[in-house]
PDB file of C-alpha atoms in Angstrom:
ATOM      1  CA  MET L   1     -55.949  18.542  -2.566  1.00  0.00           C
ATOM      2  CA  ASN L   2     -52.454  17.104  -3.102  1.00  0.00           C
ATOM      3  CA  SER L   3     -52.042  15.996   0.795  1.00  0.00           C
ATOM      4  CA  ASN L   4     -55.585  14.476   0.230  1.00  0.00           C
ATOM      5  CA  ARG L   5     -54.002  12.320  -2.383  1.00  0.00           C
ATOM      6  CA  LYS L   6     -50.559  11.787  -0.606  1.00  0.00           C
ATOM      7  CA  THR L   7     -52.522  10.699   2.356  1.00  0.00           C
ATOM      8  CA  LYS L   8     -54.824   8.408   0.843  1.00  0.00           C
ATOM      9  CA  THR L   9     -51.961   6.419  -1.164  1.00  0.00           C
ATOM     10  CA  LEU L  10     -49.713   6.064   2.462  1.00  0.00           C
ATOM     11  CA  ARG L  11     -52.977   4.742   4.088  1.00  0.00           C
ATOM     12  CA  HIS L  12     -53.901   2.167   1.188  1.00  0.00           C
ATOM     13  CA  ALA L  13     -50.151   0.995   0.767  1.00  0.00           C
ATOM     14  CA  LYS L  14     -50.065   0.755   4.517  1.00  0.00           C
ATOM     15  CA  SER L  15     -53.230  -1.444   4.880  1.00  0.00           C
ATOM     16  CA  SER L  16     -52.074  -3.515   1.417  1.00  0.00           C
ATOM     17  CA  PHE L  17     -48.766  -4.291   3.458  1.00  0.00           C
ATOM     18  CA  TYR L  18     -50.630  -5.452   6.870  1.00  0.00           C
ATOM     19  CA  LEU L  19     -52.798  -7.576   4.372  1.00  0.00           C
ATOM     20  CA  ILE L  20     -49.519  -9.065   2.737  1.00  0.00           C
ATOM     21  CA  PHE L  21     -48.109  -9.466   6.247  1.00  0.00           C
ATOM     22  CA  LEU L  22     -51.252 -11.248   7.651  1.00  0.00           C
ATOM     23  CA  LEU L  23     -51.584 -13.560   4.765  1.00  0.00           C
ATOM     24  CA  SER L  24     -47.564 -14.674   4.739  1.00  0.00           C
ATOM     25  CA  LEU L  25     -48.126 -15.804   8.283  1.00  0.00           C
ATOM     26  CA  LEU L  26     -51.171 -17.833   7.722  1.00  0.00           C
ATOM     27  CA  PHE L  27     -49.785 -19.348   4.345  1.00  0.00           C
ATOM     28  CA  CYS L  28     -45.722 -19.295   4.303  1.00  0.00           C
ATOM     29  CA  LYS L  29     -44.281 -21.504   7.442  1.00  0.00           C
ATOM     30  CA  PRO L  30     -40.775 -21.258   7.384  1.00  0.00           C
ATOM     31  CA  GLN L  31     -38.843 -24.129   6.277  1.00  0.00           C
ATOM     32  CA  GLY L  32     -36.712 -24.776   9.827  1.00  0.00           C
ATOM     33  CA  GLU L  33     -34.679 -27.756  10.872  1.00  0.00           C
ATOM     34  CA  PRO L  34     -37.131 -30.777  11.435  1.00  0.00           C
ATOM     35  CA  ASP L  35     -37.515 -31.391  15.445  1.00  0.00           C
ATOM     36  CA  ASP L  36     -36.887 -34.934  15.502  1.00  0.00           C
ATOM     37  CA  PHE L  37     -35.206 -37.978  14.140  1.00  0.00           C
ATOM     38  CA  TYR L  38     -36.526 -39.281  10.971  1.00  0.00           C
ATOM     39  CA  PRO L  39     -39.431 -41.566  11.806  1.00  0.00           C
ATOM     40  CA  GLU L  40     -39.034 -44.223   9.416  1.00  0.00           C
ATOM     41  CA  PRO L  41     -36.239 -47.325   9.122  1.00  0.00           C
ATOM     42  CA  LEU L  42     -33.763 -47.402   6.688  1.00  0.00           C
ATOM     43  CA  ALA L  43     -31.812 -49.827   4.956  1.00  0.00           C
ATOM     44  CA  THR L  44     -28.134 -50.682   5.381  1.00  0.00           C
ATOM     45  CA  VAL L  45     -25.888 -51.796   3.200  1.00  0.00           C
ATOM     46  CA  ASN L  46     -26.229 -55.175   4.603  1.00  0.00           C
ATOM     47  CA  GLY L  47     -29.573 -55.938   4.251  1.00  0.00           C
ATOM     48  CA  THR L  48     -30.929 -54.726   7.789  1.00  0.00           C
ATOM     49  CA  SER L  49     -32.471 -51.624   8.974  1.00  0.00           C
ATOM     50  CA  GLU L  50     -31.797 -49.040  11.627  1.00  0.00           C
ATOM     51  CA  LYS L  51     -34.393 -46.559  12.860  1.00  0.00           C
ATOM     52  CA  MET L  52     -32.553 -43.080  13.970  1.00  0.00           C
ATOM     53  CA  GLU L  53     -34.571 -42.959  17.235  1.00  0.00           C
ATOM     54  CA  THR L  54     -32.806 -46.017  18.264  1.00  0.00           C
ATOM     55  CA  PHE L  55     -29.678 -43.175  18.632  1.00  0.00           C
ATOM     56  CA  LYS L  56     -31.098 -41.015  20.888  1.00  0.00           C
ATOM     57  CA  GLY L  57     -29.401 -40.391  23.807  1.00  0.00           C
ATOM     58  CA  LYS L  58     -25.976 -40.109  21.621  1.00  0.00           C
ATOM     59  CA  VAL L  59     -24.452 -37.627  19.562  1.00  0.00           C
ATOM     60  CA  LEU L  60     -25.301 -38.900  15.879  1.00  0.00           C
ATOM     61  CA  VAL L  61     -22.994 -38.088  13.197  1.00  0.00           C
ATOM     62  CA  LEU L  62     -24.695 -38.234   9.642  1.00  0.00           C
ATOM     63  CA  ASP L  63     -22.424 -38.390   6.309  1.00  0.00           C
ATOM     64  CA  PHE L  64     -24.216 -37.923   3.331  1.00  0.00           C
ATOM     65  CA  TRP L  65     -22.443 -39.269   0.298  1.00  0.00           C
ATOM     66  CA  ALA L  66     -22.389 -40.740  -3.019  1.00  0.00           C
ATOM     67  CA  THR L  67     -20.010 -43.128  -4.912  1.00  0.00           C
ATOM     68  CA  TRP L  68     -19.613 -40.395  -7.632  1.00  0.00           C
ATOM     69  CA  CYS L  69     -18.727 -37.864  -5.436  1.00  0.00           C
ATOM     70  CA  GLU L  70     -15.217 -37.099  -5.279  1.00  0.00           C
ATOM     71  CA  PRO L  71     -15.613 -34.540  -2.399  1.00  0.00           C
ATOM     72  CA  CYS L  72     -17.313 -36.962  -0.688  1.00  0.00           C
ATOM     73  CA  ALA L  73     -14.200 -39.629  -0.874  1.00  0.00           C
ATOM     74  CA  LYS L  74     -12.087 -36.650   0.144  1.00  0.00           C
ATOM     75  CA  ALA L  75     -14.168 -36.302   3.404  1.00  0.00           C
ATOM     76  CA  VAL L  76     -14.105 -39.539   4.901  1.00  0.00           C
ATOM     77  CA  PRO L  77     -10.656 -39.543   6.360  1.00  0.00           C
ATOM     78  CA  THR L  78     -11.141 -36.790   8.317  1.00  0.00           C
ATOM     79  CA  ILE L  79     -14.711 -38.269   9.570  1.00  0.00           C
ATOM     80  CA  ASN L  80     -12.463 -41.384  10.024  1.00  0.00           C
ATOM     81  CA  LYS L  81     -10.011 -39.320  12.312  1.00  0.00           C
ATOM     82  CA  TRP L  82     -12.726 -37.564  14.077  1.00  0.00           C
ATOM     83  CA  LYS L  83     -14.934 -40.685  14.829  1.00  0.00           C
ATOM     84  CA  SER L  84     -11.280 -42.203  16.410  1.00  0.00           C
ATOM     85  CA  SER L  85     -11.033 -38.909  18.665  1.00  0.00           C
ATOM     86  CA  VAL L  86     -14.224 -39.610  20.016  1.00  0.00           C
ATOM     87  CA  SER L  87     -16.068 -41.787  22.428  1.00  0.00           C
ATOM     88  CA  GLU L  88     -18.213 -44.653  21.151  1.00  0.00           C
ATOM     89  CA  THR L  89     -20.552 -44.332  24.533  1.00  0.00           C
ATOM     90  CA  ASP L  90     -21.354 -40.410  23.336  1.00  0.00           C
ATOM     91  CA  PHE L  91     -21.139 -40.948  19.761  1.00  0.00           C
ATOM     92  CA  VAL L  92     -22.289 -42.612  16.517  1.00  0.00           C
ATOM     93  CA  PHE L  93     -21.572 -42.452  12.679  1.00  0.00           C
ATOM     94  CA  ARG L  94     -23.519 -43.298   9.827  1.00  0.00           C
ATOM     95  CA  GLY L  95     -23.208 -42.335   6.143  1.00  0.00           C
ATOM     96  CA  VAL L  96     -25.988 -41.766   4.183  1.00  0.00           C
ATOM     97  CA  ASN L  97     -25.127 -43.064   0.682  1.00  0.00           C
ATOM     98  CA  THR L  98     -27.432 -41.088  -1.629  1.00  0.00           C
ATOM     99  CA  ASP L  99     -26.861 -42.916  -5.047  1.00  0.00           C
ATOM    100  CA  THR L 100     -29.894 -43.815  -6.441  1.00  0.00           C
ATOM    101  CA  SER L 101     -28.933 -46.852  -9.191  1.00  0.00           C
ATOM    102  CA  GLU L 102     -26.205 -48.062  -8.183  1.00  0.00           C
ATOM    103  CA  PRO L 103     -26.365 -51.962  -6.735  1.00  0.00           C
ATOM    104  CA  ILE L 104     -25.284 -53.008  -2.801  1.00  0.00           C
ATOM    105  CA  GLU L 105     -21.743 -54.428  -3.990  1.00  0.00           C
ATOM    106  CA  LYS L 106     -20.985 -51.068  -5.752  1.00  0.00           C
ATOM    107  CA  ILE L 107     -21.507 -49.378  -2.589  1.00  0.00           C
ATOM    108  CA  LYS L 108     -19.951 -51.700  -0.519  1.00  0.00           C
ATOM    109  CA  LYS L 109     -16.555 -51.741  -2.664  1.00  0.00           C
ATOM    110  CA  ASP L 110     -16.661 -48.090  -2.342  1.00  0.00           C
ATOM    111  CA  MET L 111     -16.761 -48.292   1.284  1.00  0.00           C
ATOM    112  CA  GLU L 112     -13.989 -50.478   1.113  1.00  0.00           C
ATOM    113  CA  ARG L 113     -12.072 -48.605  -1.078  1.00  0.00           C
ATOM    114  CA  LEU L 114     -12.423 -45.348   0.945  1.00  0.00           C
ATOM    115  CA  LYS L 115     -11.705 -47.108   4.014  1.00  0.00           C
ATOM    116  CA  MET L 116     -14.688 -45.816   5.661  1.00  0.00           C
ATOM    117  CA  SER L 117     -14.791 -46.812   9.345  1.00  0.00           C
ATOM    118  CA  TYR L 118     -18.704 -46.240   9.895  1.00  0.00           C
ATOM    119  CA  PRO L 119     -21.554 -48.037   8.959  1.00  0.00           C
ATOM    120  CA  THR L 120     -23.582 -47.053   5.412  1.00  0.00           C
ATOM    121  CA  LEU L 121     -27.340 -46.208   5.402  1.00  0.00           C
ATOM    122  CA  LEU L 122     -29.279 -46.405   1.786  1.00  0.00           C
ATOM    123  CA  ASP L 123     -31.192 -43.141   1.220  1.00  0.00           C
ATOM    124  CA  LYS L 124     -32.083 -44.639  -2.862  1.00  0.00           C
ATOM    125  CA  ASP L 125     -35.461 -42.800  -2.663  1.00  0.00           C
ATOM    126  CA  TRP L 126     -33.691 -39.349  -0.774  1.00  0.00           C
ATOM    127  CA  LYS L 127     -36.530 -39.575   1.801  1.00  0.00           C
ATOM    128  CA  LEU L 128     -33.695 -38.702   4.371  1.00  0.00           C
ATOM    129  CA  THR L 129     -32.107 -36.555   2.346  1.00  0.00           C
ATOM    130  CA  ASP L 130     -35.457 -34.212   1.718  1.00  0.00           C
ATOM    131  CA  PHE L 131     -36.700 -34.572   5.379  1.00  0.00           C
ATOM    132  CA  TYR L 132     -33.416 -32.773   6.241  1.00  0.00           C
ATOM    133  CA  HIS L 133     -33.119 -30.223   3.846  1.00  0.00           C
ATOM    134  CA  VAL L 134     -29.674 -31.376   2.259  1.00  0.00           C
ATOM    135  CA  GLU L 135     -28.899 -29.271  -0.368  1.00  0.00           C
ATOM    136  CA  GLY L 136     -25.748 -31.033  -1.617  1.00  0.00           C
ATOM    137  CA  ILE L 137     -22.946 -33.500  -0.909  1.00  0.00           C
ATOM    138  CA  PRO L 138     -20.960 -34.158   1.057  1.00  0.00           C
ATOM    139  CA  CYS L 139     -23.408 -32.785   4.081  1.00  0.00           C
ATOM    140  CA  LEU L 140     -22.307 -33.380   7.676  1.00  0.00           C
ATOM    141  CA  LEU L 141     -25.368 -33.108   9.798  1.00  0.00           C
ATOM    142  CA  VAL L 142     -24.618 -33.578  13.606  1.00  0.00           C
ATOM    143  CA  PHE L 143     -27.632 -33.976  16.200  1.00  0.00           C
ATOM    144  CA  ASP L 144     -27.724 -33.719  19.656  1.00  0.00           C
ATOM    145  CA  ARG L 145     -28.575 -36.257  22.126  1.00  0.00           C
ATOM    146  CA  SER L 146     -32.316 -35.383  22.252  1.00  0.00           C
ATOM    147  CA  GLY L 147     -32.383 -35.726  18.166  1.00  0.00           C
ATOM    148  CA  LYS L 148     -32.130 -31.725  17.269  1.00  0.00           C
ATOM    149  CA  ILE L 149     -29.607 -30.279  14.591  1.00  0.00           C
ATOM    150  CA  VAL L 150     -26.865 -28.689  16.049  1.00  0.00           C
ATOM    151  CA  TYR L 151     -24.599 -28.535  13.293  1.00  0.00           C
ATOM    152  CA  ARG L 152     -24.573 -28.538   9.639  1.00  0.00           C
ATOM    153  CA  GLN L 153     -21.671 -28.244   7.233  1.00  0.00           C
ATOM    154  CA  TYR L 154     -21.420 -29.185   3.566  1.00  0.00           C
ATOM    155  CA  GLY L 155     -17.799 -30.154   1.806  1.00  0.00           C
ATOM    156  CA  LEU L 156     -15.407 -31.395   4.685  1.00  0.00           C
ATOM    157  CA  ILE L 157     -11.339 -30.690   4.315  1.00  0.00           C
ATOM    158  CA  GLU L 158      -8.744 -31.793   6.466  1.00  0.00           C
ATOM    159  CA  SER L 159      -8.331 -28.388   8.454  1.00  0.00           C
ATOM    160  CA  ASP L 160     -11.829 -28.575   9.730  1.00  0.00           C
ATOM    161  CA  LEU L 161     -10.874 -31.696  11.911  1.00  0.00           C
ATOM    162  CA  SER L 162      -9.574 -29.413  14.699  1.00  0.00           C
ATOM    163  CA  GLY L 163     -12.906 -27.426  14.868  1.00  0.00           C
ATOM    164  CA  LEU L 164     -14.908 -30.583  14.783  1.00  0.00           C
ATOM    165  CA  VAL L 165     -13.168 -32.554  17.975  1.00  0.00           C
ATOM    166  CA  ILE L 166     -13.574 -29.131  19.695  1.00  0.00           C
ATOM    167  CA  ARG L 167     -17.620 -29.063  18.812  1.00  0.00           C
ATOM    168  CA  SER L 168     -17.857 -32.668  19.796  1.00  0.00           C
ATOM    169  CA  HIS L 169     -16.749 -32.008  23.518  1.00  0.00           C
ATOM    170  CA  VAL L 170     -19.733 -29.344  23.577  1.00  0.00           C
ATOM    171  CA  TRP L 171     -21.756 -31.745  22.445  1.00  0.00           C
ATOM    172  CA  ALA L 172     -20.647 -34.780  24.507  1.00  0.00           C
ATOM    173  CA  ALA L 173     -21.023 -32.425  27.258  1.00  0.00           C
ATOM    174  CA  SER L 174     -24.784 -32.039  26.395  1.00  0.00           C
ATOM    175  CA  ASP L 175     -27.319 -33.888  28.237  1.00  0.00           C
ATOM    176  CA  LEU L 176     -31.050 -34.590  26.973  1.00  0.00           C
ATOM    177  CA  PRO L 177     -33.726 -31.827  27.805  1.00  0.00           C
TER     178      PRO L 177
END
């Protein structure tokens, strides 16, 4: 009698497991990386806008930053050195400012103060930040020539530069699929 109860309990547990597993396949989608560039145009600090899809065919590097973020400020010199070490025909660098209430003039002054050698896009509503699941700043995203994220890094220090330069050769050598 005791073994019948164990068998029934085991069958019930297996059935419950399979039901939960099947339901999770239907309702729980993995939150992976988006498959393509953000589709909407993004404002620049100069009052124009850019669509990320115009960078297709190049390796795109996005640096998510804010004016109040000290680690972001420390990352800029490393990104500047990285940018100067790669070909402008293969790479595009853009900052993405995530300040929600800072005026454009303050953002521009901080770009000057930091000697940022790359243009900045504005993401005041965090649409781009949310689209790419950026969970903190500074955040570096690298997209291959087809628009897929191939690298993500939170925080950036000078000792990261050599690894980024080495990876750049691989990213630059990759072709469109």
